[in-house]
Coordinates of C-alpha atoms and ligand atoms in Angstrom, one line a residue:
M613 CA 83.3 -105.5 58.9
K614 CA 83.3 -103.2 55.9
D615 CA 86.7 -102.8 54.2
S616 CA 85.9 -99.6 52.3
F617 CA 85.5 -97.6 55.5
A618 CA 88.6 -96.3 57.1
P619 CA 87.8 -94.3 60.3
A620 CA 89.3 -90.9 60.6
A621 CA 92.3 -90.6 62.9
G622 CA 91.4 -90.6 66.6
V623 CA 88.0 -92.3 66.0
N624 CA 87.2 -95.6 67.6
E625 CA 84.9 -97.3 65.3
N626 CA 81.5 -98.8 65.9
F627 CA 79.2 -100.3 63.4
Y628 CA 75.5 -100.7 63.0
S629 CA 73.6 -103.8 62.2
D630 CA 69.8 -104.2 62.2
T631 CA 67.1 -105.6 64.4
R632 CA 66.0 -108.2 61.8
G633 CA 69.4 -109.5 60.8
L634 CA 69.0 -108.6 57.2
V635 CA 71.9 -106.2 56.7
S636 CA 74.9 -108.4 55.8
D637 CA 77.5 -105.6 55.9
P638 CA 77.3 -103.5 59.1
V639 CA 77.5 -99.8 58.4
P640 CA 79.2 -96.9 60.3
F641 CA 77.2 -94.2 62.1
T642 CA 77.2 -91.7 59.1
K643 CA 75.6 -94.3 56.8
A644 CA 73.0 -95.4 59.4
V645 CA 72.0 -91.7 59.8
I646 CA 71.6 -91.2 56.0
D647 CA 69.7 -94.5 55.5
G648 CA 67.3 -94.0 58.4
L649 CA 65.6 -97.4 58.0
A650 CA 67.9 -100.4 57.4
H651 CA 67.7 -102.3 54.2
G652 CA 65.1 -105.0 54.7
G653 CA 62.9 -102.9 57.0
G654 CA 64.7 -103.4 60.3
L655 CA 66.1 -100.7 62.6
Y656 CA 69.8 -99.9 63.0
V657 CA 71.3 -100.8 66.3
P658 CA 74.9 -100.4 67.5
A659 CA 77.0 -103.5 67.3
H660 CA 78.6 -102.5 70.6
V661 CA 77.1 -100.4 73.4
P662 CA 79.9 -98.5 75.1
A663 CA 80.2 -98.5 78.9
L664 CA 81.0 -95.5 81.0
L665 CA 82.4 -95.7 84.6
I666 CA 80.5 -93.9 87.3
D667 CA 83.3 -91.4 87.6
E668 CA 83.2 -90.6 83.9
I669 CA 79.4 -90.1 84.2
C670 CA 79.6 -87.8 87.2
S671 CA 82.4 -85.7 85.6
L672 CA 80.0 -84.7 82.8
A673 CA 78.5 -82.3 85.3
E674 CA 81.6 -80.1 85.0
M675 CA 81.2 -79.6 81.3
P676 CA 78.7 -77.5 79.3
Y677 CA 75.9 -79.6 77.7
S678 CA 77.4 -79.6 74.2
K679 CA 80.6 -81.2 75.6
R680 CA 78.6 -83.8 77.5
A681 CA 76.9 -84.7 74.2
A682 CA 80.2 -84.8 72.3
T683 CA 81.6 -87.1 75.0
V684 CA 78.8 -89.6 74.7
Y685 CA 79.0 -89.5 70.9
R686 CA 82.7 -90.2 71.0
A687 CA 82.1 -93.1 73.3
F688 CA 79.7 -94.5 70.6
G689 CA 82.5 -94.4 68.0
V690 CA 80.9 -91.9 65.6
D691 CA 82.9 -91.9 62.4
L692 CA 83.5 -88.2 62.3
P693 CA 86.6 -86.3 63.6
T694 CA 86.4 -85.3 67.3
E695 CA 86.6 -81.6 66.5
R696 CA 83.8 -81.9 64.0
I697 CA 81.6 -83.6 66.6
E698 CA 82.3 -81.0 69.2
A699 CA 81.6 -78.1 66.7
L700 CA 78.3 -79.7 65.6
M701 CA 77.2 -80.2 69.3
E702 CA 78.1 -76.6 70.1
S703 CA 75.9 -75.4 67.3
A704 CA 73.1 -77.9 68.1
Y705 CA 72.9 -76.9 71.8
G706 CA 73.6 -73.2 71.5
D707 CA 71.6 -70.1 72.2
Q708 CA 68.5 -71.3 70.3
F709 CA 67.8 -72.8 73.7
D710 CA 66.4 -70.4 76.2
D711 CA 68.4 -71.9 79.1
E712 CA 72.2 -72.4 78.9
R713 CA 71.8 -75.6 80.9
I714 CA 69.8 -76.8 77.8
C715 CA 67.6 -79.2 79.8
P716 CA 67.6 -78.1 83.4
I717 CA 66.1 -80.1 86.3
T718 CA 63.4 -78.7 88.6
S719 CA 63.1 -80.6 91.8
L720 CA 59.5 -80.6 93.2
D721 CA 60.7 -82.3 96.4
E722 CA 63.8 -84.2 97.6
N723 CA 62.9 -87.3 95.5
T724 CA 60.9 -85.9 92.6
H725 CA 62.9 -84.3 89.8
V726 CA 61.5 -82.9 86.6
L727 CA 63.8 -83.0 83.6
E728 CA 62.7 -80.0 81.4
L729 CA 63.3 -81.1 77.8
W730 CA 61.4 -78.1 76.3
H731 CA 63.8 -75.2 76.3
G732 CA 64.6 -75.5 72.6
P733 CA 63.3 -73.5 69.7
T734 CA 59.9 -75.2 69.4
S735 CA 59.3 -75.7 73.2
A736 CA 58.9 -79.5 73.0
F737 CA 61.3 -82.3 73.6
K738 CA 61.7 -83.3 70.0
D739 CA 64.1 -80.3 69.7
M740 CA 66.6 -82.2 71.8
A741 CA 67.0 -84.7 68.9
L742 CA 66.0 -82.5 66.0
Q743 CA 68.5 -79.8 66.7
C744 CA 71.2 -82.5 66.6
L745 CA 70.2 -85.0 63.9
P746 CA 70.1 -82.5 61.0
R747 CA 73.6 -81.3 61.7
F748 CA 74.9 -84.8 61.8
F749 CA 72.8 -85.7 58.7
S750 CA 74.5 -82.9 56.7
A751 CA 77.9 -83.8 58.1
S752 CA 77.3 -87.5 57.3
A753 CA 76.2 -86.7 53.7
E754 CA 79.4 -84.7 53.3
A755 CA 81.5 -87.5 54.7
L756 CA 79.9 -90.1 52.5
R757 CA 80.3 -87.8 49.5
E758 CA 84.0 -87.5 50.3
R759 CA 84.3 -91.3 50.4
G760 CA 82.6 -91.4 47.0
E761 CA 79.5 -93.2 48.4
L762 CA 77.0 -90.5 47.8
D763 CA 76.4 -88.0 45.0
H764 CA 72.9 -86.5 45.5
D765 CA 71.0 -84.3 48.0
F766 CA 67.9 -85.0 50.0
L767 CA 64.3 -83.9 50.2
I768 CA 62.9 -84.6 53.7
L769 CA 59.1 -84.9 53.6
V770 CA 57.2 -85.0 56.9
A771 CA 53.5 -85.4 57.5
T772 CA 52.8 -84.0 61.0
S773 CA 49.9 -83.9 63.4
G774 CA 51.5 -80.9 65.0
D775 CA 54.7 -81.0 66.9
T776 CA 57.1 -83.0 64.9
G777 CA 56.7 -80.9 61.8
K778 CA 57.9 -77.7 63.5
A779 CA 60.7 -79.4 65.3
A780 CA 61.9 -80.9 62.0
L781 CA 61.6 -77.5 60.2
E782 CA 63.6 -75.7 62.9
G783 CA 66.2 -78.5 62.9
F784 CA 66.7 -78.7 59.1
K785 CA 66.3 -75.1 58.1
N786 CA 69.4 -73.9 56.3
A787 CA 71.0 -77.4 56.6
E788 CA 73.4 -78.3 53.8
H789 CA 72.4 -80.9 51.2
V790 CA 68.8 -80.9 52.4
R791 CA 65.5 -79.4 51.7
I792 CA 62.5 -80.0 53.9
G793 CA 58.8 -79.9 53.2
V794 CA 56.1 -80.4 55.9
L795 CA 52.5 -81.3 55.4
F796 CA 49.9 -80.7 58.1
P797 CA 46.1 -81.3 58.1
D798 CA 44.5 -78.0 57.3
G799 CA 42.2 -77.2 60.3
G800 CA 43.5 -80.2 62.2
V801 CA 46.3 -78.6 64.2
S802 CA 46.1 -75.9 67.0
D803 CA 46.4 -72.2 66.2
I804 CA 49.8 -72.2 67.9
Q805 CA 51.0 -75.2 66.0
R806 CA 49.9 -73.8 62.6
K807 CA 51.5 -70.4 63.2
Q808 CA 54.7 -72.1 64.4
M809 CA 55.0 -73.9 61.1
V810 CA 53.8 -71.3 58.6
T811 CA 56.1 -68.6 59.9
T812 CA 59.3 -70.8 59.7
T813 CA 62.3 -68.9 58.3
G814 CA 65.1 -70.4 56.2
D815 CA 65.6 -70.8 52.5
N816 CA 65.3 -74.6 52.2
V817 CA 61.9 -75.0 53.8
Q818 CA 58.3 -75.4 52.6
V819 CA 55.0 -75.9 54.4
W820 CA 51.7 -77.0 53.0
G821 CA 48.3 -77.3 54.6
V822 CA 46.5 -80.4 53.3
H823 CA 42.7 -81.0 52.8
G824 CA 41.7 -83.8 55.1
N825 CA 42.8 -85.2 58.4
F826 CA 46.2 -86.4 59.6
D827 CA 45.6 -89.9 58.3
D828 CA 44.9 -88.6 54.8
C829 CA 48.0 -86.4 55.0
Q830 CA 50.2 -89.3 56.2
T831 CA 48.8 -91.8 53.7
G832 CA 49.5 -89.3 50.9
V833 CA 53.1 -88.9 52.0
K834 CA 53.6 -92.6 52.4
N835 CA 52.3 -93.2 48.9
V836 CA 54.8 -90.6 47.6
F837 CA 57.6 -92.6 49.3
G838 CA 56.3 -95.7 47.7
N839 CA 56.3 -94.4 44.1
E840 CA 59.4 -95.6 42.4
A841 CA 58.8 -93.7 39.2
Y842 CA 58.6 -90.4 41.1
A843 CA 61.8 -91.3 43.0
E844 CA 63.5 -91.7 39.6
K845 CA 62.2 -88.4 38.4
L846 CA 63.4 -86.6 41.5
L847 CA 66.8 -88.1 41.1
S848 CA 67.2 -87.3 37.4
E849 CA 65.6 -83.9 37.4
H850 CA 66.6 -82.5 40.9
N851 CA 69.4 -84.9 42.0
V852 CA 67.6 -85.6 45.3
T853 CA 66.2 -88.7 47.0
L854 CA 63.4 -88.7 49.6
S855 CA 64.1 -89.2 53.2
S856 CA 61.9 -89.1 56.3
A857 CA 64.3 -88.4 59.2
N858 CA 61.6 -89.8 61.5
S859 CA 62.1 -91.1 65.0
I860 CA 63.3 -94.5 64.0
N861 CA 66.6 -92.9 62.7
W862 CA 69.4 -93.8 65.1
G863 CA 70.6 -90.3 64.8
R864 CA 67.5 -89.1 66.6
L865 CA 67.9 -91.7 69.3
M866 CA 71.5 -91.0 70.3
P867 CA 70.9 -87.3 71.4
Q868 CA 68.3 -88.6 73.8
I869 CA 70.7 -91.0 75.5
V870 CA 72.8 -88.0 76.4
Y871 CA 70.3 -86.2 78.6
Y872 CA 69.7 -89.2 80.8
I873 CA 73.3 -89.7 81.5
S874 CA 73.8 -86.0 81.9
S875 CA 70.8 -85.7 84.3
Y876 CA 72.2 -88.3 86.6
A877 CA 75.5 -86.4 86.7
E878 CA 73.6 -83.2 87.4
L879 CA 71.6 -84.8 90.3
V880 CA 74.8 -86.0 91.9
A881 CA 76.5 -82.7 91.5
K882 CA 73.5 -80.9 93.1
G883 CA 73.7 -83.3 96.1
K884 CA 70.3 -84.9 95.3
V885 CA 71.6 -88.3 94.7
E886 CA 74.7 -90.1 96.0
A887 CA 77.1 -91.2 93.2
G888 CA 76.3 -94.8 92.3
K889 CA 72.9 -94.9 94.0
P890 CA 70.0 -95.8 91.7
I891 CA 67.2 -93.6 90.4
D892 CA 64.0 -94.5 88.5
V893 CA 63.0 -92.7 85.4
C894 CA 59.4 -92.1 84.2
V895 CA 58.8 -91.2 80.5
P896 CA 55.5 -90.2 78.8
T897 CA 55.7 -92.6 75.9
G898 CA 54.5 -92.7 72.3
N899 CA 56.8 -94.2 69.8
F900 CA 59.1 -95.6 72.5
G901 CA 62.1 -93.5 71.4
N902 CA 62.6 -91.4 74.6
I903 CA 62.3 -94.3 77.0
L904 CA 64.5 -96.5 74.9
A905 CA 67.1 -93.8 75.1
A906 CA 66.8 -94.0 78.9
W907 CA 67.4 -97.8 78.7
Y908 CA 70.5 -97.3 76.6
A909 CA 71.8 -94.8 79.2
K910 CA 71.2 -97.4 81.8
R911 CA 72.9 -100.1 79.8
M912 CA 75.9 -97.8 79.4
G913 CA 76.3 -97.6 83.2
T914 CA 74.0 -94.9 84.4
P915 CA 72.5 -96.1 87.8
I916 CA 68.9 -96.2 86.7
E917 CA 66.9 -99.0 88.3
M918 CA 63.4 -99.0 86.9
L919 CA 62.0 -97.4 83.7
F920 CA 58.4 -96.4 84.1
C921 CA 56.5 -96.3 80.8
A922 CA 53.6 -93.8 81.1
S923 CA 50.7 -94.0 78.6
N924 CA 47.5 -92.0 78.0
E925 CA 44.3 -93.8 77.0
N926 CA 46.1 -95.3 74.1
R927 CA 47.6 -97.9 76.5
V928 CA 48.9 -100.6 74.2
L929 CA 52.4 -100.3 75.8
T930 CA 51.0 -100.5 79.3
D931 CA 49.2 -103.7 78.4
F932 CA 52.3 -105.1 76.6
I933 CA 54.6 -104.5 79.5
N934 CA 52.1 -106.0 81.9
T935 CA 51.2 -109.1 79.9
G936 CA 53.9 -109.7 77.2
T937 CA 51.2 -109.4 74.4
Y938 CA 51.2 -106.5 72.1
D939 CA 47.7 -106.4 70.6
I940 CA 46.1 -103.8 68.4
S941 CA 43.6 -106.1 66.7
E942 CA 40.7 -104.6 68.5
R943 CA 42.0 -101.4 69.8
D944 CA 40.5 -98.1 69.0
F945 CA 42.6 -95.0 68.6
A946 CA 41.7 -92.5 71.4
L947 CA 42.0 -88.8 71.1
T948 CA 43.6 -87.4 74.3
P949 CA 44.9 -84.1 75.7
S950 CA 48.4 -85.5 75.1
P951 CA 48.3 -85.9 71.3
S952 CA 52.0 -86.6 70.8
M953 CA 51.5 -89.9 72.6
D954 CA 48.4 -90.9 70.6
I955 CA 49.9 -93.9 68.8
L956 CA 49.1 -97.5 68.3
V957 CA 52.3 -98.9 66.7
S958 CA 55.3 -97.9 68.7
S959 CA 58.1 -98.3 66.2
N960 CA 61.1 -98.1 68.5
L961 CA 59.8 -101.0 70.7
E962 CA 61.4 -103.2 68.0
R963 CA 64.9 -102.0 69.1
Q964 CA 64.0 -102.7 72.7
L965 CA 62.8 -106.2 72.0
F966 CA 65.9 -106.9 70.0
E967 CA 68.1 -105.9 72.9
L968 CA 66.0 -107.7 75.6
S969 CA 65.7 -110.9 73.6
G970 CA 69.4 -111.3 73.7
R971 CA 69.7 -109.7 70.2
N972 CA 67.6 -112.3 68.6
A973 CA 66.9 -111.0 65.1
E974 CA 65.0 -114.1 64.1
A975 CA 62.5 -113.7 67.0
V976 CA 62.1 -110.0 66.2
R977 CA 61.3 -110.8 62.5
G978 CA 58.6 -113.2 63.7
W979 CA 57.0 -110.7 66.1
M980 CA 57.0 -107.9 63.5
S981 CA 55.5 -110.2 60.9
D982 CA 52.8 -111.3 63.4
L983 CA 52.1 -107.6 64.1
R984 CA 51.7 -106.9 60.4
E985 CA 49.6 -109.9 59.6
K986 CA 47.6 -110.6 62.9
K987 CA 47.9 -107.1 64.5
C988 CA 49.2 -108.9 67.5
F989 CA 52.3 -110.6 68.9
R990 CA 53.4 -112.3 72.1
V991 CA 57.0 -112.4 73.3
D992 CA 58.6 -115.6 74.7
A993 CA 58.9 -116.1 78.5
D994 CA 62.5 -115.1 78.8
T995 CA 62.1 -111.9 76.9
F996 CA 59.0 -111.1 78.9
A997 CA 61.0 -111.6 82.1
A998 CA 63.7 -109.3 80.8
V999 CA 61.0 -106.7 80.1
R1000 CA 59.6 -107.0 83.6
A1001 CA 63.0 -106.8 85.3
E1002 CA 63.5 -103.3 84.0
F1003 CA 60.2 -101.8 83.0
A1004 CA 56.9 -101.1 84.8
A1005 CA 54.0 -99.4 83.1
D1006 CA 50.7 -97.7 83.8
S1007 CA 48.2 -95.4 82.0
V1008 CA 46.2 -92.3 82.8
D1009 CA 42.8 -91.4 81.5
N1010 CA 41.9 -88.0 80.1
E1011 CA 40.2 -86.7 83.2
T1012 CA 43.1 -87.7 85.4
C1013 CA 45.5 -86.1 83.1
L1014 CA 43.8 -82.8 83.4
S1015 CA 43.2 -83.0 87.2
T1016 CA 46.9 -83.8 87.6
I1017 CA 47.9 -80.5 86.0
K1018 CA 45.8 -78.7 88.6
E1019 CA 47.0 -80.9 91.4
V1020 CA 50.7 -80.3 90.7
F1021 CA 50.1 -76.6 90.2
D1022 CA 48.2 -76.2 93.5
A1023 CA 50.8 -78.1 95.4
N1024 CA 54.0 -76.7 93.8
G1025 CA 53.1 -73.5 91.9
Y1026 CA 54.6 -75.4 88.9
L1027 CA 52.7 -75.6 85.7
I1028 CA 53.1 -78.8 83.6
D1029 CA 51.7 -79.8 80.1
P1030 CA 49.4 -82.7 79.6
H1031 CA 52.2 -85.1 78.4
T1032 CA 54.2 -84.4 81.5
A1033 CA 51.1 -84.8 83.6
V1034 CA 50.6 -88.3 82.4
A1035 CA 54.2 -89.1 83.4
Y1036 CA 53.8 -87.4 86.8
K1037 CA 50.7 -89.4 87.7
V1038 CA 52.2 -92.7 86.6
A1039 CA 55.3 -92.0 88.6
E1040 CA 53.2 -91.5 91.6
Q1041 CA 51.4 -94.8 91.0
L1042 CA 54.6 -96.9 90.4
R1043 CA 57.3 -95.3 92.4
G1044 CA 59.1 -97.0 95.3
E1045 CA 62.0 -95.7 97.4
N1046 CA 64.3 -94.4 94.7
P1047 CA 64.3 -90.8 93.6
V1048 CA 62.4 -90.4 90.3
L1049 CA 63.4 -88.4 87.3
I1050 CA 60.3 -87.4 85.3
A1051 CA 60.8 -86.5 81.7
S1052 CA 58.9 -83.3 80.9
T1053 CA 58.3 -83.3 77.2
A1054 CA 56.6 -80.0 76.4
H1055 CA 56.1 -76.5 77.7
W1056 CA 52.6 -76.0 79.1
A1057 CA 52.0 -73.1 76.6
K1058 CA 52.1 -75.5 73.7
F1059 CA 48.9 -77.0 75.0
G1060 CA 47.2 -73.9 76.4
D1061 CA 43.6 -75.0 75.7
N1062 CA 43.9 -78.1 77.8
V1063 CA 45.9 -76.4 80.5
Y1064 CA 43.0 -73.9 80.7
R1065 CA 40.5 -76.7 81.0
A1066 CA 42.6 -78.3 83.7
L1067 CA 42.9 -75.1 85.8
H1068 CA 39.2 -74.4 85.5
G1069 CA 38.1 -77.9 86.4
M1070 CA 36.6 -78.5 82.9
A1071 CA 36.1 -81.9 81.3
P1072 CA 38.4 -83.1 78.5
G1073 CA 37.0 -81.9 75.1
E1074 CA 34.5 -79.5 76.8
P1075 CA 34.2 -76.3 74.6
L1076 CA 36.0 -73.4 76.1
P1077 CA 33.8 -70.6 77.4
E1078 CA 33.1 -67.9 74.8
E1079 CA 35.6 -65.3 76.1
A1080 CA 38.4 -67.9 76.0
A1081 CA 37.3 -69.5 72.7
A1082 CA 37.5 -66.1 71.0
L1083 CA 41.2 -65.7 71.8
S1084 CA 44.2 -66.7 69.7
G1085 CA 46.5 -69.3 71.1
C1086 CA 49.0 -66.6 72.2
Q1087 CA 46.2 -64.6 73.9
L1088 CA 44.9 -67.6 75.7
N1089 CA 48.4 -68.3 77.0
E1090 CA 48.6 -64.7 78.2
L1091 CA 45.4 -65.2 80.1
I1092 CA 46.7 -68.4 81.7
A1093 CA 49.9 -66.6 82.6
D1094 CA 47.9 -63.8 84.3
E1095 CA 45.7 -66.2 86.1
T1096 CA 48.5 -68.4 87.4
G1097 CA 51.3 -65.9 87.7
Q1098 CA 53.4 -68.2 85.5
H1099 CA 54.8 -65.5 83.1
N1100 CA 57.2 -67.9 81.5
V1101 CA 55.7 -68.4 78.0
P1102 CA 58.8 -68.8 75.7
A1103 CA 59.4 -65.9 73.4
N1104 CA 59.1 -68.1 70.3
L1105 CA 55.5 -68.9 71.3
A1106 CA 54.5 -65.5 72.8
T1107 CA 55.4 -63.6 69.6
L1108 CA 53.6 -65.9 67.0
D1109 CA 50.6 -63.6 66.4
A1110 CA 53.0 -60.9 65.1
A1111 CA 55.2 -63.3 63.0
H1112 CA 55.2 -63.1 59.2
V1113 CA 53.2 -65.9 57.6
R1114 CA 55.3 -67.3 54.7
F1115 CA 53.2 -70.3 53.7
E1116 CA 49.5 -70.2 52.9
E1117 CA 49.1 -72.9 50.3
V1118 CA 46.6 -75.6 50.9
I1119 CA 46.8 -78.7 48.6
D1120 CA 44.7 -81.8 48.1
N1121 CA 45.8 -85.0 49.8
S1122 CA 46.2 -87.2 46.7
T1123 CA 49.6 -88.7 45.9
E1124 CA 49.7 -86.7 42.6
D1125 CA 49.0 -83.4 44.3
I1126 CA 51.7 -83.9 46.9
E1127 CA 54.2 -85.0 44.3
H1128 CA 53.4 -82.1 42.2
A1129 CA 53.8 -79.6 45.1
A1130 CA 57.1 -81.2 46.2
A1131 CA 58.5 -81.1 42.6
A1132 CA 57.4 -77.4 42.3
F1133 CA 59.2 -76.7 45.6
L1134 CA 62.4 -78.3 44.3
G1135 CA 62.1 -76.4 41.1
K1136 CA 62.2 -73.1 42.8
T1137 CA 65.6 -71.5 42.9
N1138 CA 66.4 -70.1 46.3
Ligands
PLP85 C1 56.9 -87.2 70.7 C2 56.4 -86.8 72.1 C3 56.3 -87.8 73.1 C4 56.5 -89.2 72.9 O1 57.9 -89.5 72.8 P1 58.3 -90.9 72.1 O2 59.8 -90.8 72.0 O3 57.6 -91.0 70.8 O4 57.9 -92.0 73.0 C5 55.9 -87.3 74.4 N1 55.6 -86.0 74.6 C6 55.7 -85.1 73.7 C7 55.4 -83.7 74.0 C8 56.2 -85.4 72.4 O5 56.3 -84.5 71.4

């Protein structure tokens, strides 16, 4: 353990090592959050996963959500003072959420419970983590600064295909020691998504449209991260280093563990589940962060039996969980109505494999190297058995995704988004006797065009009829609300047409253009 780190009074310490066994000196929470990726390319994992007793879990229902989150963080031994953790959580889960329960549960029947993770400022589940991480990022930077382990600030650069960019902007806006720049493919995001980003307030934010598609955008940003000369220039001229704050950051995972524990407490308090009786959880999965958080909640003592991994037509995880082989060597990338799950390499799976292989870093190194070199890896029999004991998986094609939205609306008068629809259908296919908690990851109004197609029995990708195609994203949502009687479009989405556009710059996707734009942003005095 590290000598230089003395935990603050009242803090039980926990340290983070990595999935590939390459970090010789485990680090405290604050350092893991600032680093993001561990040295050597592995992911940080807690040395020790705390356990909660069933009574402790159930008693969370008596607290406001921010206190529940602070309780779980304290159990994990975060190296910040208790009062600081509580204050950060109060500000993370405050009135920027449109429901004071933060992530309320809607029960469709006695055994089907929908966990609504989209009441935050951008109406998608990434807010649950991205309202929390930036506050802990700033507090961690401050703590490391006080310990003399840090003397610069950060530029967060994010390439986004839509949702993550806005959630990151909202989370980091006005955060101390941080500036954030987001790049999106010009013409490649929905009207709503673009307006959400270019109207962001805050004095440390910048948004650029980029010529090209998301891949061009992402490649450009990756190249900027890889340019050491540029990194030196940023440090010497602006005193910042680049950071990505993406979903492999442990500080994004921990907030997600909270809501699974909290939901169980909530179900017990509402009389839906008897304390100690198991539930199953179904998660629409992309990068494997959300479902991994559910696994950690289970590991900590939450009575979760099975974890259902739901995929769209990009079903690499379904195949992995059913066969033990992760193979992207001949897999095409499919475009689906649930774009936030369109992914081939699920980065957080590495943490899950580390845990399920008995924390075998050597095995993980081998699998990750196979994935890099052969685009394929196969886990050993014991690890596969461990996967099968806790996970089941299935996938949903595009037609079924849309028809499920209509089916659920017709049966329950409850409108779900395409990501939630994937989870709903997979839960139906895999469930047994246990009550099921379905993670609902976006408000329907973020994906109005596909919700419209679903409700009108149209095919995925079919052009909208002229009258609908002529509408702005906001107007289309109003039309859907009128047709369905679901007048629940969140204010932040409903008012976008009237919001002031702050960012109109479109840049080329070359590394130099992005570097130039980022440096110009840092040079601006705010
Ligand atoms: C990011 C996202 C997902 C996938 O979550 P992972 O943690 O990457 O598995 C699912 N639905 C929506 C709406 C998302 O934004």
